[in-house]
Amino acid sequence: MSDDEKERTVELHHEGGTLELPVFTGTEGERTIELKPLLGSTGMTTLDPGFGNTASCSSKITYIDGDAGILRYRGYPIQDLAVGSTFVEVAYLLIYGELPEPGKLKEFSDKLRENADIPNDMGTLIDALPRNGHPMALMSSMTNTLAGYYEDSTDPGDEEQIELATIRLMAKLPTIAARIYRNSIGEAPIAPDPSLDYVENFVRMTFGDGRVDGELGELFHKAVDLLLILHADHELNCSTATVRVVGSSKADIFASIASGISALSGPSHGGANQAVLEMLEDIRNSGVSVEDYLERVKNREVRLMGFGHRVYKNFDPRSKEIKELAGQILDRHDNPEELFELALKLEAAALKDPYFTDRKLYPNVDFFTGVIYRAMGFPTNMFTVLFTLGRLPGWIAHYREQLHDPAFRIARPRQHYVGSAERRYPGQG
Ligand code: MLT
């Protein structure tokens, strides 16, 4: 952090005296106290479970104002990117810091097309994986394995290798995801087609030709593209923080991203979109009314999935976009998704109930995502894989940014020890 960003100090009064701690002001006026001198000067650490109050790095990638419902990538509002850009452009923006000029975009897109295939051995390996295994577990393993296939792009100290790994990850993860899916349903893999764009190619490798054609097909591609954009980064969420922590040990980018995928698989993080759909199915199958379900939530008998967010204390700006998209998809779909109706009813009932609004529990990014994916034909356990493909450029951008951070150190939190004091070992006097 530069000295110009340092504005003032705060004083910490403690038993041993007073410590002045520097305060830094970010681009949007948010202020951060630097705690680095604390331990050395006072012997004290800070306790912040879940890091709710801790900025672990400075970053230029994504800005969120949770109270105002603002989300920007590299300064651009998410709503503008959603309307004006494709996912590949947004990925470029996150990774390289600027929206691409047409020539740069073509170069980047071409590299993604050219690198979409995976080694034959790796294909065989995927086909040998347990068919019923959760695709997130398989995605994480296969991403880790990429380091073995592409050892020439594993050195975090070599810019060219990082660039090569960036392209390989972006290009190959959709191919791996689609092949894992095809294997799970016992269907032959479909090779990438370099004439197709990024999202079209992924959808075709997943479902084959002709599942949805014409206008509806276009709408589906646009919808997947938009959902990937909306998921592309979210500053220091659990999986991105994981990528940074693992990367801070100088682990290669494949291992770091594989760890991020594992973190994302949890139902409290990326797995929540699957959990929402399962909740909606439970409500439908049990025949309980949404009002009764909400009563059961209040009695802590069941959980309301897809509501509330650690950072947003108002609407998640992504959920508004996604709700609109769900409306468009489901209006046009031959087989309208009844779970969408149920989701709308549940949302309306929760937003009328002060129990939820007082607790600032509003729908988040996961609430409507699942119903859209379901309407398109993605099985429930693939939802978090789609989140993975969306979040990938964000993880890569954070891994790369960290490598150039002058304050870069291996992540090594401290603990507040509350275990036994020294004890006598049994049998010793
Ligand atoms: C995300 O997009 O990663 C989720 O909303 C979770 C988070 O930001 O903490």
Short mmCIF file of C-alpha atoms and ligand atoms in Angstrom, two decimals:
data_model
loop_
_atom_site.label_atom_id
_atom_site.label_comp_id
_atom_site.label_asym_id
_atom_site.label_seq_id
_atom_site.Cartn_x
_atom_site.Cartn_y
_atom_site.Cartn_z
CA MET A 1 0.00 0.00 0.00
CA SER A 2 1.45 3.40 -0.95
CA ASP A 3 2.00 6.21 1.56
CA ASP A 4 -0.47 8.46 -0.37
CA GLU A 5 -3.26 6.05 0.46
CA LYS A 6 -2.37 6.34 4.14
CA GLU A 7 -4.57 9.07 5.56
CA ARG A 8 -4.60 9.02 9.29
CA THR A 9 -4.09 6.76 12.24
CA VAL A 10 -6.21 5.29 15.00
CA GLU A 11 -4.96 4.86 18.52
CA LEU A 12 -5.26 1.62 20.39
CA HIS A 13 -5.04 2.02 24.15
CA HIS A 14 -3.88 -1.10 25.92
CA GLU A 15 -2.33 -2.08 29.24
CA GLY A 16 1.18 -1.40 28.01
CA GLY A 17 0.46 2.00 26.45
CA THR A 18 -0.91 3.43 23.23
CA LEU A 19 -0.27 2.14 19.74
CA GLU A 20 -0.85 4.21 16.62
CA LEU A 21 -2.14 2.10 13.76
CA PRO A 22 -2.17 3.38 10.16
CA VAL A 23 -5.53 3.76 8.41
CA PHE A 24 -5.75 3.40 4.63
CA THR A 25 -8.58 4.69 2.45
CA GLY A 26 -9.68 2.67 -0.59
CA THR A 27 -10.92 4.00 -3.93
CA GLU A 28 -14.52 4.16 -2.75
CA GLY A 29 -13.72 5.73 0.62
CA GLU A 30 -13.82 2.53 2.67
CA ARG A 31 -11.28 2.61 5.47
CA THR A 32 -8.99 -0.13 6.68
CA ILE A 33 -6.82 -0.23 9.79
CA GLU A 34 -3.48 -1.88 9.26
CA LEU A 35 -2.87 -4.37 12.05
CA LYS A 36 0.60 -5.58 11.07
CA PRO A 37 2.36 -3.66 13.89
CA LEU A 38 -0.02 -5.01 16.55
CA LEU A 39 1.60 -8.34 17.43
CA GLY A 40 5.16 -7.04 17.47
CA SER A 41 4.28 -3.99 19.58
CA THR A 42 1.75 -5.42 22.00
CA GLY A 43 2.03 -9.22 21.81
CA MET A 44 -1.70 -9.31 21.02
CA THR A 45 -3.49 -10.82 18.04
CA THR A 46 -7.03 -10.17 16.82
CA LEU A 47 -9.82 -12.75 16.83
CA ASP A 48 -12.12 -12.56 13.79
CA PRO A 49 -13.89 -15.89 13.15
CA GLY A 50 -14.81 -16.30 9.50
CA PHE A 51 -12.69 -13.20 8.68
CA GLY A 52 -15.88 -11.10 8.65
CA ASN A 53 -13.88 -8.02 9.54
CA THR A 54 -10.55 -8.79 7.97
CA ALA A 55 -9.18 -7.49 4.67
CA SER A 56 -6.43 -9.99 3.91
CA CYS A 57 -5.08 -8.12 0.88
CA SER A 58 -5.48 -5.03 -1.28
CA SER A 59 -7.15 -5.79 -4.60
CA LYS A 60 -8.08 -3.90 -7.78
CA ILE A 61 -10.41 -6.52 -9.21
CA THR A 62 -13.92 -6.31 -7.77
CA TYR A 63 -15.80 -3.77 -5.68
CA ILE A 64 -18.88 -4.63 -3.62
CA ASP A 65 -21.00 -2.29 -1.52
CA GLY A 66 -23.23 -4.73 0.31
CA ASP A 67 -25.55 -2.09 1.78
CA ALA A 68 -26.20 -0.39 -1.53
CA GLY A 69 -26.32 -3.64 -3.55
CA ILE A 70 -23.41 -2.59 -5.80
CA LEU A 71 -21.11 -4.99 -7.64
CA ARG A 72 -18.45 -3.84 -10.11
CA TYR A 73 -15.73 -5.72 -11.95
CA ARG A 74 -12.66 -3.53 -12.54
CA GLY A 75 -14.91 -0.49 -12.00
CA TYR A 76 -17.68 -1.51 -14.43
CA PRO A 77 -21.17 -2.05 -12.92
CA ILE A 78 -22.31 -5.64 -13.22
CA GLN A 79 -25.57 -4.50 -14.87
CA ASP A 80 -23.64 -2.83 -17.73
CA LEU A 81 -21.40 -5.83 -18.27
CA ALA A 82 -24.44 -8.10 -18.23
CA VAL A 83 -26.05 -6.13 -21.05
CA GLY A 84 -22.99 -5.14 -23.10
CA SER A 85 -20.39 -7.90 -22.81
CA THR A 86 -19.92 -11.59 -23.39
CA PHE A 87 -18.46 -13.89 -20.76
CA VAL A 88 -15.19 -14.15 -22.69
CA GLU A 89 -14.85 -10.33 -22.68
CA VAL A 90 -15.60 -10.24 -18.96
CA ALA A 91 -13.04 -12.98 -18.33
CA TYR A 92 -10.47 -10.90 -20.24
CA LEU A 93 -11.43 -7.81 -18.22
CA LEU A 94 -11.02 -9.60 -14.90
CA ILE A 95 -7.75 -11.28 -15.79
CA TYR A 96 -6.00 -8.45 -17.66
CA GLY A 97 -7.68 -5.41 -16.08
CA GLU A 98 -9.20 -3.78 -19.21
CA LEU A 99 -12.01 -4.58 -21.63
CA PRO A 100 -10.35 -6.04 -24.74
CA GLU A 101 -9.93 -4.14 -28.01
CA PRO A 102 -11.50 -6.17 -30.87
CA GLY A 103 -8.08 -7.48 -31.99
CA LYS A 104 -7.15 -8.58 -28.46
CA LEU A 105 -10.53 -10.22 -27.97
CA LYS A 106 -10.11 -12.22 -31.17
CA GLU A 107 -6.62 -13.30 -30.15
CA PHE A 108 -7.86 -14.38 -26.70
CA SER A 109 -10.96 -16.18 -28.08
CA ASP A 110 -8.84 -17.95 -30.71
CA LYS A 111 -6.42 -19.19 -28.07
CA LEU A 112 -9.35 -20.53 -26.03
CA ARG A 113 -10.75 -22.36 -29.06
CA GLU A 114 -7.34 -23.79 -30.02
CA ASN A 115 -6.61 -25.08 -26.51
CA ALA A 116 -10.01 -26.58 -25.69
CA ASP A 117 -9.02 -30.19 -26.27
CA ILE A 118 -7.69 -32.36 -23.45
CA PRO A 119 -5.00 -35.07 -23.70
CA ASN A 120 -6.36 -38.48 -24.74
CA ASP A 121 -5.03 -40.04 -21.54
CA MET A 122 -6.92 -37.52 -19.52
CA GLY A 123 -10.12 -38.35 -21.39
CA THR A 124 -9.57 -42.02 -20.56
CA LEU A 125 -8.98 -41.07 -16.95
CA ILE A 126 -12.25 -39.13 -16.81
CA ASP A 127 -14.13 -42.06 -18.35
CA ALA A 128 -12.74 -44.29 -15.60
CA LEU A 129 -13.98 -42.02 -12.80
CA PRO A 130 -16.97 -43.14 -10.72
CA ARG A 131 -20.07 -42.28 -12.74
CA ASN A 132 -22.08 -41.43 -9.66
CA GLY A 133 -19.35 -39.33 -8.10
CA HIS A 134 -20.28 -35.70 -7.53
CA PRO A 135 -19.01 -33.74 -10.54
CA MET A 136 -17.47 -31.10 -8.26
CA ALA A 137 -15.20 -33.71 -6.66
CA LEU A 138 -14.23 -34.93 -10.13
CA MET A 139 -13.72 -31.37 -11.45
CA SER A 140 -11.39 -30.53 -8.60
CA SER A 141 -9.37 -33.73 -9.08
CA MET A 142 -9.07 -33.27 -12.84
CA THR A 143 -8.04 -29.63 -12.46
CA ASN A 144 -5.28 -30.70 -10.08
CA THR A 145 -4.24 -33.36 -12.57
CA LEU A 146 -3.68 -30.68 -15.24
CA ALA A 147 -0.46 -29.78 -13.41
CA GLY A 148 0.80 -33.27 -14.24
CA TYR A 149 -0.12 -33.00 -17.92
CA TYR A 150 1.20 -29.46 -18.32
CA GLU A 151 4.27 -29.20 -16.13
CA ASP A 152 5.59 -26.49 -18.45
CA SER A 153 3.01 -24.05 -17.03
CA THR A 154 3.30 -24.65 -13.29
CA ASP A 155 5.99 -22.17 -12.23
CA PRO A 156 4.39 -19.18 -10.47
CA GLY A 157 7.62 -17.22 -10.92
CA ASP A 158 7.46 -17.36 -14.73
CA GLU A 159 5.04 -14.90 -16.39
CA GLU A 160 4.90 -16.85 -19.64
CA GLN A 161 4.03 -20.06 -17.81
CA ILE A 162 1.27 -18.31 -15.88
CA GLU A 163 -0.12 -16.95 -19.13
CA LEU A 164 -0.06 -20.39 -20.72
CA ALA A 165 -1.76 -21.91 -17.66
CA THR A 166 -4.42 -19.16 -17.76
CA ILE A 167 -5.35 -20.08 -21.32
CA ARG A 168 -5.26 -23.80 -20.59
CA LEU A 169 -7.51 -23.49 -17.55
CA MET A 170 -10.04 -21.24 -19.30
CA ALA A 171 -10.02 -23.39 -22.44
CA LYS A 172 -10.03 -26.88 -20.93
CA LEU A 173 -12.28 -26.67 -17.88
CA PRO A 174 -15.51 -26.54 -19.96
CA THR A 175 -14.30 -29.60 -21.91
CA ILE A 176 -13.53 -31.45 -18.68
CA ALA A 177 -16.89 -30.46 -17.17
CA ALA A 178 -18.83 -31.63 -20.23
CA ARG A 179 -16.91 -34.92 -20.38
CA ILE A 180 -17.55 -35.60 -16.68
CA TYR A 181 -21.26 -35.01 -17.34
CA ARG A 182 -21.34 -37.25 -20.45
CA ASN A 183 -19.57 -39.99 -18.52
CA SER A 184 -22.09 -39.71 -15.67
CA ILE A 185 -24.96 -40.41 -18.06
CA GLY A 186 -23.09 -43.14 -19.91
CA GLU A 187 -22.85 -41.18 -23.18
CA ALA A 188 -19.81 -40.91 -25.45
CA PRO A 189 -17.81 -37.69 -25.14
CA ILE A 190 -18.18 -34.90 -27.69
CA ALA A 191 -14.94 -33.25 -28.76
CA PRO A 192 -14.66 -29.45 -28.73
CA ASP A 193 -15.52 -27.74 -32.00
CA PRO A 194 -13.08 -24.88 -32.67
CA SER A 195 -15.59 -23.15 -34.95
CA LEU A 196 -17.96 -22.48 -32.03
CA ASP A 197 -17.75 -19.78 -29.44
CA TYR A 198 -16.96 -20.53 -25.81
CA VAL A 199 -20.46 -21.02 -24.38
CA GLU A 200 -21.95 -22.64 -27.50
CA ASN A 201 -19.11 -25.12 -27.49
CA PHE A 202 -19.66 -26.01 -23.83
CA VAL A 203 -23.41 -26.48 -24.32
CA ARG A 204 -22.81 -28.65 -27.40
CA MET A 205 -20.14 -30.76 -25.66
CA THR A 206 -22.63 -31.28 -22.82
CA PHE A 207 -25.88 -31.99 -24.68
CA GLY A 208 -24.83 -32.74 -28.25
CA ASP A 209 -26.40 -31.19 -31.34
CA GLY A 210 -29.99 -30.20 -31.66
CA ARG A 211 -31.22 -30.38 -28.07
CA VAL A 212 -32.42 -26.85 -28.45
CA ASP A 213 -32.37 -25.15 -31.82
CA GLY A 214 -33.19 -21.80 -33.34
CA GLU A 215 -34.32 -18.91 -31.19
CA LEU A 216 -34.69 -20.98 -28.03
CA GLY A 217 -31.16 -22.32 -28.50
CA GLU A 218 -29.87 -18.76 -28.84
CA LEU A 219 -31.73 -17.74 -25.71
CA PHE A 220 -30.18 -20.68 -23.83
CA HIS A 221 -26.67 -19.73 -24.95
CA LYS A 222 -27.27 -16.12 -23.97
CA ALA A 223 -28.61 -17.26 -20.62
CA VAL A 224 -25.59 -19.46 -19.83
CA ASP A 225 -23.31 -16.61 -20.95
CA LEU A 226 -25.10 -14.17 -18.63
CA LEU A 227 -25.05 -16.54 -15.68
CA LEU A 228 -21.31 -17.07 -16.13
CA ILE A 229 -20.80 -13.27 -16.19
CA LEU A 230 -22.83 -12.82 -13.01
CA HIS A 231 -20.76 -15.47 -11.24
CA ALA A 232 -17.37 -14.40 -12.60
CA ASP A 233 -15.98 -12.75 -9.47
CA HIS A 234 -17.09 -11.75 -6.00
CA GLU A 235 -13.94 -10.49 -4.28
CA LEU A 236 -12.74 -12.46 -1.27
CA ASN A 237 -15.50 -15.10 -1.06
CA CYS A 238 -14.58 -18.48 0.43
CA SER A 239 -13.29 -20.14 -2.77
CA THR A 240 -11.34 -17.09 -3.96
CA ALA A 241 -9.80 -16.67 -0.53
CA THR A 242 -8.88 -20.37 -0.75
CA VAL A 243 -7.22 -19.89 -4.14
CA ARG A 244 -5.19 -17.03 -2.68
CA VAL A 245 -4.25 -18.95 0.48
CA VAL A 246 -3.12 -22.02 -1.46
CA GLY A 247 -1.37 -19.84 -4.06
CA SER A 248 0.41 -17.93 -1.28
CA SER A 249 2.52 -21.04 -0.62
CA LYS A 250 3.68 -20.73 -4.25
CA ALA A 251 1.61 -23.79 -5.13
CA ASP A 252 1.00 -23.88 -8.88
CA ILE A 253 -2.11 -22.29 -10.35
CA PHE A 254 -3.77 -25.64 -11.15
CA ALA A 255 -3.49 -26.80 -7.52
CA SER A 256 -4.74 -23.43 -6.30
CA ILE A 257 -7.77 -23.41 -8.62
CA ALA A 258 -8.50 -27.08 -7.76
CA SER A 259 -8.63 -26.03 -4.09
CA GLY A 260 -10.99 -23.20 -5.00
CA ILE A 261 -13.27 -25.72 -6.72
CA SER A 262 -13.30 -27.85 -3.56
CA ALA A 263 -14.18 -24.81 -1.46
CA LEU A 264 -16.95 -23.88 -3.89
CA SER A 265 -18.49 -27.34 -3.64
CA GLY A 266 -19.73 -26.76 -0.09
CA PRO A 267 -23.50 -26.20 0.36
CA SER A 268 -22.83 -22.94 2.20
CA HIS A 269 -20.98 -21.60 -0.87
CA GLY A 270 -21.42 -22.70 -4.50
CA GLY A 271 -23.34 -25.82 -3.58
CA ALA A 272 -26.16 -23.56 -2.40
CA ASN A 273 -27.73 -23.41 -5.90
CA GLN A 274 -28.16 -27.20 -5.78
CA ALA A 275 -29.49 -26.92 -2.21
CA VAL A 276 -32.12 -24.35 -3.32
CA LEU A 277 -33.45 -26.66 -6.02
CA GLU A 278 -33.57 -29.56 -3.59
CA MET A 279 -35.47 -27.38 -1.09
CA LEU A 280 -38.00 -26.38 -3.78
CA GLU A 281 -38.44 -30.04 -4.73
CA ASP A 282 -38.98 -30.97 -1.08
CA ILE A 283 -41.64 -28.27 -0.71
CA ARG A 284 -43.40 -29.44 -3.88
CA ASN A 285 -43.18 -33.14 -3.03
CA SER A 286 -44.33 -32.73 0.55
CA GLY A 287 -47.26 -30.53 -0.50
CA VAL A 288 -46.52 -28.05 2.31
CA SER A 289 -47.61 -24.46 1.59
CA VAL A 290 -44.89 -21.81 1.29
CA GLU A 291 -46.33 -20.06 4.34
CA ASP A 292 -46.07 -23.25 6.41
CA TYR A 293 -42.57 -23.86 5.12
CA LEU A 294 -41.56 -20.36 6.24
CA GLU A 295 -43.05 -21.05 9.69
CA ARG A 296 -40.88 -24.15 9.89
CA VAL A 297 -37.88 -22.03 8.91
CA LYS A 298 -38.68 -19.63 11.76
CA ASN A 299 -38.90 -22.60 14.16
CA ARG A 300 -35.46 -23.65 12.90
CA GLU A 301 -36.81 -27.01 11.71
CA VAL A 302 -35.64 -26.42 8.13
CA ARG A 303 -33.39 -23.90 6.35
CA LEU A 304 -34.37 -21.30 3.79
CA MET A 305 -31.74 -21.82 1.12
CA GLY A 306 -30.75 -19.04 -1.29
CA PHE A 307 -31.69 -16.22 1.06
CA GLY A 308 -29.30 -13.87 2.86
CA HIS A 309 -25.68 -13.09 2.15
CA ARG A 310 -22.68 -12.33 4.30
CA VAL A 311 -21.95 -9.15 2.35
CA TYR A 312 -25.28 -7.98 0.87
CA LYS A 313 -27.64 -6.52 3.44
CA ASN A 314 -30.11 -5.68 0.70
CA PHE A 315 -30.86 -7.33 -2.65
CA ASP A 316 -27.97 -9.21 -4.20
CA PRO A 317 -27.69 -7.24 -7.51
CA ARG A 318 -27.07 -10.51 -9.34
CA SER A 319 -30.34 -12.01 -8.14
CA LYS A 320 -32.37 -9.27 -9.84
CA GLU A 321 -30.73 -10.01 -13.20
CA ILE A 322 -31.17 -13.72 -12.70
CA LYS A 323 -34.85 -13.44 -11.78
CA GLU A 324 -35.53 -11.49 -14.97
CA LEU A 325 -33.63 -14.06 -17.01
CA ALA A 326 -35.54 -16.91 -15.38
CA GLY A 327 -38.77 -15.19 -16.42
CA GLN A 328 -37.61 -14.92 -20.06
CA ILE A 329 -36.40 -18.52 -20.25
CA LEU A 330 -39.39 -20.04 -18.59
CA ASP A 331 -41.89 -17.96 -20.57
CA ARG A 332 -40.40 -19.24 -23.79
CA HIS A 333 -39.84 -22.79 -22.75
CA ASP A 334 -42.25 -25.48 -24.01
CA ASN A 335 -42.22 -27.11 -20.65
CA PRO A 336 -42.60 -24.33 -18.07
CA GLU A 337 -40.85 -24.99 -14.83
CA GLU A 338 -43.30 -25.28 -11.95
CA LEU A 339 -40.45 -24.85 -9.48
CA PHE A 340 -40.04 -21.28 -10.75
CA GLU A 341 -43.62 -20.50 -9.74
CA LEU A 342 -42.89 -21.99 -6.36
CA ALA A 343 -39.69 -19.95 -6.03
CA LEU A 344 -41.61 -16.77 -6.87
CA LYS A 345 -44.26 -17.57 -4.25
CA LEU A 346 -41.65 -18.34 -1.63
CA GLU A 347 -39.77 -15.12 -2.42
CA ALA A 348 -42.96 -13.01 -2.24
CA ALA A 349 -44.05 -14.57 1.05
CA ALA A 350 -40.60 -14.13 2.65
CA LEU A 351 -40.35 -10.50 1.52
CA LYS A 352 -43.72 -9.75 3.15
CA ASP A 353 -42.63 -11.26 6.44
CA PRO A 354 -40.76 -8.96 8.86
CA TYR A 355 -39.00 -12.00 10.34
CA PHE A 356 -36.97 -12.21 7.12
CA THR A 357 -36.76 -8.54 6.16
CA ASP A 358 -35.70 -7.48 9.70
CA ARG A 359 -32.88 -9.98 9.43
CA LYS A 360 -32.03 -8.63 5.97
CA LEU A 361 -32.68 -11.99 4.38
CA TYR A 362 -33.17 -11.29 0.67
CA PRO A 363 -32.76 -13.68 -2.27
CA ASN A 364 -29.13 -14.14 -3.29
CA VAL A 365 -27.43 -15.26 -6.51
CA ASP A 366 -28.31 -18.90 -5.88
CA PHE A 367 -32.04 -18.51 -5.46
CA PHE A 368 -33.19 -18.45 -9.09
CA THR A 369 -30.07 -19.88 -10.75
CA GLY A 370 -31.04 -23.50 -10.24
CA VAL A 371 -34.49 -23.20 -11.81
CA ILE A 372 -32.93 -21.76 -14.97
CA TYR A 373 -30.34 -24.53 -15.21
CA ARG A 374 -33.04 -27.10 -14.55
CA ALA A 375 -35.23 -25.67 -17.32
CA MET A 376 -32.28 -25.99 -19.70
CA GLY A 377 -31.84 -29.64 -18.82
CA PHE A 378 -28.77 -29.49 -16.56
CA PRO A 379 -29.01 -32.07 -13.77
CA THR A 380 -28.96 -30.65 -10.25
CA ASN A 381 -25.44 -31.85 -9.43
CA MET A 382 -24.06 -29.90 -12.44
CA PHE A 383 -25.27 -26.52 -11.13
CA THR A 384 -22.17 -25.91 -9.04
CA VAL A 385 -19.99 -26.97 -11.97
CA LEU A 386 -21.56 -24.12 -13.96
CA PHE A 387 -20.74 -21.79 -11.06
CA THR A 388 -17.16 -23.11 -11.29
CA LEU A 389 -16.90 -22.23 -14.99
CA GLY A 390 -18.22 -18.75 -14.21
CA ARG A 391 -15.93 -18.15 -11.23
CA LEU A 392 -12.82 -19.41 -13.02
CA PRO A 393 -11.60 -16.05 -14.46
CA GLY A 394 -12.09 -14.42 -11.05
CA TRP A 395 -9.92 -17.06 -9.36
CA ILE A 396 -7.27 -16.71 -12.06
CA ALA A 397 -7.30 -12.91 -11.74
CA HIS A 398 -6.82 -13.13 -7.96
CA TYR A 399 -4.04 -15.72 -8.24
CA ARG A 400 -2.21 -13.51 -10.74
CA GLU A 401 -2.78 -10.28 -8.82
CA GLN A 402 -1.36 -11.83 -5.67
CA LEU A 403 1.87 -12.78 -7.44
CA HIS A 404 2.52 -9.07 -8.10
CA ASP A 405 1.44 -7.77 -4.70
CA PRO A 406 4.40 -6.07 -2.97
CA ALA A 407 2.83 -7.01 0.39
CA PHE A 408 2.66 -10.68 -0.67
CA ARG A 409 3.38 -13.14 2.16
CA ILE A 410 2.44 -16.75 2.73
CA ALA A 411 -0.99 -16.81 4.41
CA ARG A 412 -0.44 -17.76 8.02
CA PRO A 413 -3.19 -16.69 10.45
CA ARG A 414 -2.66 -16.91 14.20
CA GLN A 415 -4.96 -18.58 16.70
CA HIS A 416 -6.48 -17.77 20.06
CA TYR A 417 -5.43 -20.83 22.09
CA VAL A 418 -8.03 -22.03 24.61
CA GLY A 419 -6.83 -25.63 25.14
CA SER A 420 -5.16 -27.20 28.19
CA ALA A 421 -2.27 -25.49 29.90
CA GLU A 422 0.85 -27.67 30.27
CA ARG A 423 -0.07 -31.03 31.86
CA ARG A 424 1.97 -33.77 33.45
CA TYR A 425 2.36 -36.76 31.11
CA PRO A 426 0.84 -39.94 32.71
CA GLY A 427 3.42 -41.90 34.69
CA GLN A 428 5.86 -39.00 35.07
CA GLY A 429 6.30 -38.33 38.83
C1 MLT B 1 -20.13 -15.75 -4.21
O1 MLT B 1 -20.52 -15.25 -5.28
O2 MLT B 1 -19.00 -16.21 -4.06
C2 MLT B 1 -21.11 -15.93 -3.12
O3 MLT B 1 -22.10 -14.99 -3.21
C3 MLT B 1 -20.50 -16.02 -1.77
C4 MLT B 1 -19.77 -14.81 -1.25
O4 MLT B 1 -19.54 -13.83 -1.93
O5 MLT B 1 -19.39 -14.84 -0.06
#
